[in-house]
Amino acid sequence: MTASDALFHEASPGVFTRKCIGMEAMSCFASEFGCSHVVSSCSVKLANEIAPEDLKKAIQSSMIRLRHLVPGIAVKASPTRPPMGDWSHEYRVPDTLEDVFAWVEEVVFVHENGTSFLDNHERIFHESWWRATEGRYSYELHIVPNLSAGSNSWTFVLSAHHSNADARSKWMVFDKVFEFLCDELDHVAPPLSSFEWGKEVSRLPTAGQMVWSVYDTGKPEPLPIVDPSTAPVAPENVIPWSYPVRVSNDNPHGTDITSAVRLTPEETVRFHGACKAHGKTVTMVVTALQTLADLEASLHIAGKVGPERFKKVWSGYNTATHFPLSSLSIDMRQRMPEAYRKFGLDQTTPLMAMDVVALLFAFEPYRKLVKADEASLTASRNADKSLFWDELVPSVEEVWKSQDISIEAYRTRAATFTAMANNPDLELDFHGSIAPACTSIGDMTRLGYLEAFRPASGHKTLIVEDLTTTAHSGSPGAVMNVVQYDNELRLKLVRGSKFTTQEDLDLQGRVLKEWIQLMTRS
């Protein structure tokens, strides 16, 4: 693959392609195993009542306008070396406005039946995901009535393939969808006939790793050369916390179970206050709490299963030197040149601008805070704040700060991910590790996302009353998404349904909430 392959180019008349790079390629590969699909939802209150068919027309027009500004939302991913290899993005320029309407009919769905906001989200989350080899567009928008919230209330669900969407770009897309929808509802939107199709291809997104060289020189810089035959391995003398994966049921791979933890505004204020008082970031503290709860819940669940299972989990607890986090997401968009941080008329931000690192935390602080008793098949807490704030969190911080998150490291990791995803002989086991993962999106207000539509904004046409986000996993390890909106911190756990039950994941959620309360209570 040459560097120029990372830029969209016209492969045939009206058809533009580029190679998937880094996490784009890895997300394509992982989606074949039920991972790497992101679903985010907003609970929307409209100021005026509107018939579903009229709402659909307004949303379709908004999405068409958005496609002209952000053509990346109409990209398809596929392997150019089937069945899985050399993953690429493809964009087709519509010949006519009828072609654009055909596209929007494929990606916008207005459902007649709905329940509550969170139930609507869960329903679409489980029903609307796809593998890269299925040849579907990267983004779908589902609108479901919030029947439990009265009239004019709707769930907007953005379902996106992770190869072309990251933890933050989905909210940027939502921002534009709502801006353009308000224009439609207020009858001030430009006519669809005014858009000149073919001009939009200049805004097809560059691969994130190429942004800096394209900005500086106009040309993409080749990625470092890496060995595609091997996956990264743990350092010597490291024994990661692990235990044999247990298949709990006959559910198919690619299906998930979720559990939500939400802090009230008062609890959120206390949480931020505790982080600030100890000089730690929310991401570091949340990571410490997530891994701590994961450890305790694993022991509780093993004890419920029986002595044999507990012994296997206890053995891992007893011998581990480090607690593994399989991936922590890093947003690279905020480090890009200004023109590449937003959806612009000339340059545009990559829709996937995420890097990930795997981390190993010293295990001894965990053993001090969670005690395991093989004889009684139980786990107990040592809720000592000083141990948590003075030992565990600093150990997490030390590992985090030791990571190389430079642009060159981002490019090197991207080269590794690309080589792994495109290597047909490399076997990656997405269902063999219990290591958790974390994506901390941040505070939406601080990031500036959806700010015009917050309840406090008093927007005259549309208010976003609530939101949630979930990433498909399918794996034994719990994936957690963290986001704050309207002064409430939301945490969402996801595990492959083949490896857990709703009861067990809810137990982990309760343990997480209890640790948060214990460690942030004054």
PDB file of C-alpha atoms in Angstrom, residues 21 32 49 59 64 78 91 103 114-115 173 176 213 235 241 254 261 274 321 343 365 399 421 427 435 505 508 515:
ATOM      1  CA  ILE A  21      -5.840   2.838   7.928  1.00  0.00           C
ATOM      2  CA  GLU A  32     -16.719  -9.687  11.475  1.00  0.00           C
ATOM      3  CA  GLU A  49     -46.289  18.551  16.839  1.00  0.00           C
ATOM      4  CA  ILE A  59     -34.974  14.471   8.362  1.00  0.00           C
ATOM      5  CA  ILE A  64     -29.047  15.014   2.197  1.00  0.00           C
ATOM      6  CA  SER A  78     -15.381  -3.474   2.145  1.00  0.00           C
ATOM      7  CA  TYR A  91     -17.838   6.716  -2.118  1.00  0.00           C
ATOM      8  CA  TRP A 103     -29.433   6.667  -0.650  1.00  0.00           C
ATOM      9  CA  GLY A 114     -41.650   2.894  20.419  1.00  0.00           C
ATOM     10  CA  THR A 115     -41.520   2.841  24.200  1.00  0.00           C
ATOM     11  CA  VAL A 173     -22.777  14.450  13.155  1.00  0.00           C
ATOM     12  CA  LYS A 176     -25.273  19.022  12.224  1.00  0.00           C
ATOM     13  CA  SER A 213       1.663  15.744   6.397  1.00  0.00           C
ATOM     14  CA  PRO A 235       6.530  -7.557  28.373  1.00  0.00           C
ATOM     15  CA  TRP A 241      -4.802 -10.747  35.674  1.00  0.00           C
ATOM     16  CA  GLY A 254     -21.981 -10.678  17.983  1.00  0.00           C
ATOM     17  CA  VAL A 261     -24.728   3.456  35.605  1.00  0.00           C
ATOM     18  CA  ALA A 274     -12.944  14.486  44.444  1.00  0.00           C
ATOM     19  CA  THR A 321       1.434  -8.923  38.657  1.00  0.00           C
ATOM     20  CA  PHE A 343     -16.762  19.818   9.243  1.00  0.00           C
ATOM     21  CA  PRO A 365      -3.062  -1.959  44.887  1.00  0.00           C
ATOM     22  CA  VAL A 399       1.133   4.025  33.451  1.00  0.00           C
ATOM     23  CA  ALA A 421      -6.181  -6.409   9.992  1.00  0.00           C
ATOM     24  CA  GLU A 427      -5.335 -15.200  14.090  1.00  0.00           C
ATOM     25  CA  ALA A 435      -9.461  -7.749  29.811  1.00  0.00           C
ATOM     26  CA  LEU A 505     -23.479  -7.512  34.299  1.00  0.00           C
ATOM     27  CA  GLN A 508     -20.857  -5.370  37.991  1.00  0.00           C
ATOM     28  CA  TRP A 515     -17.127   2.107  44.520  1.00  0.00           C
TER      29      TRP A 515
END
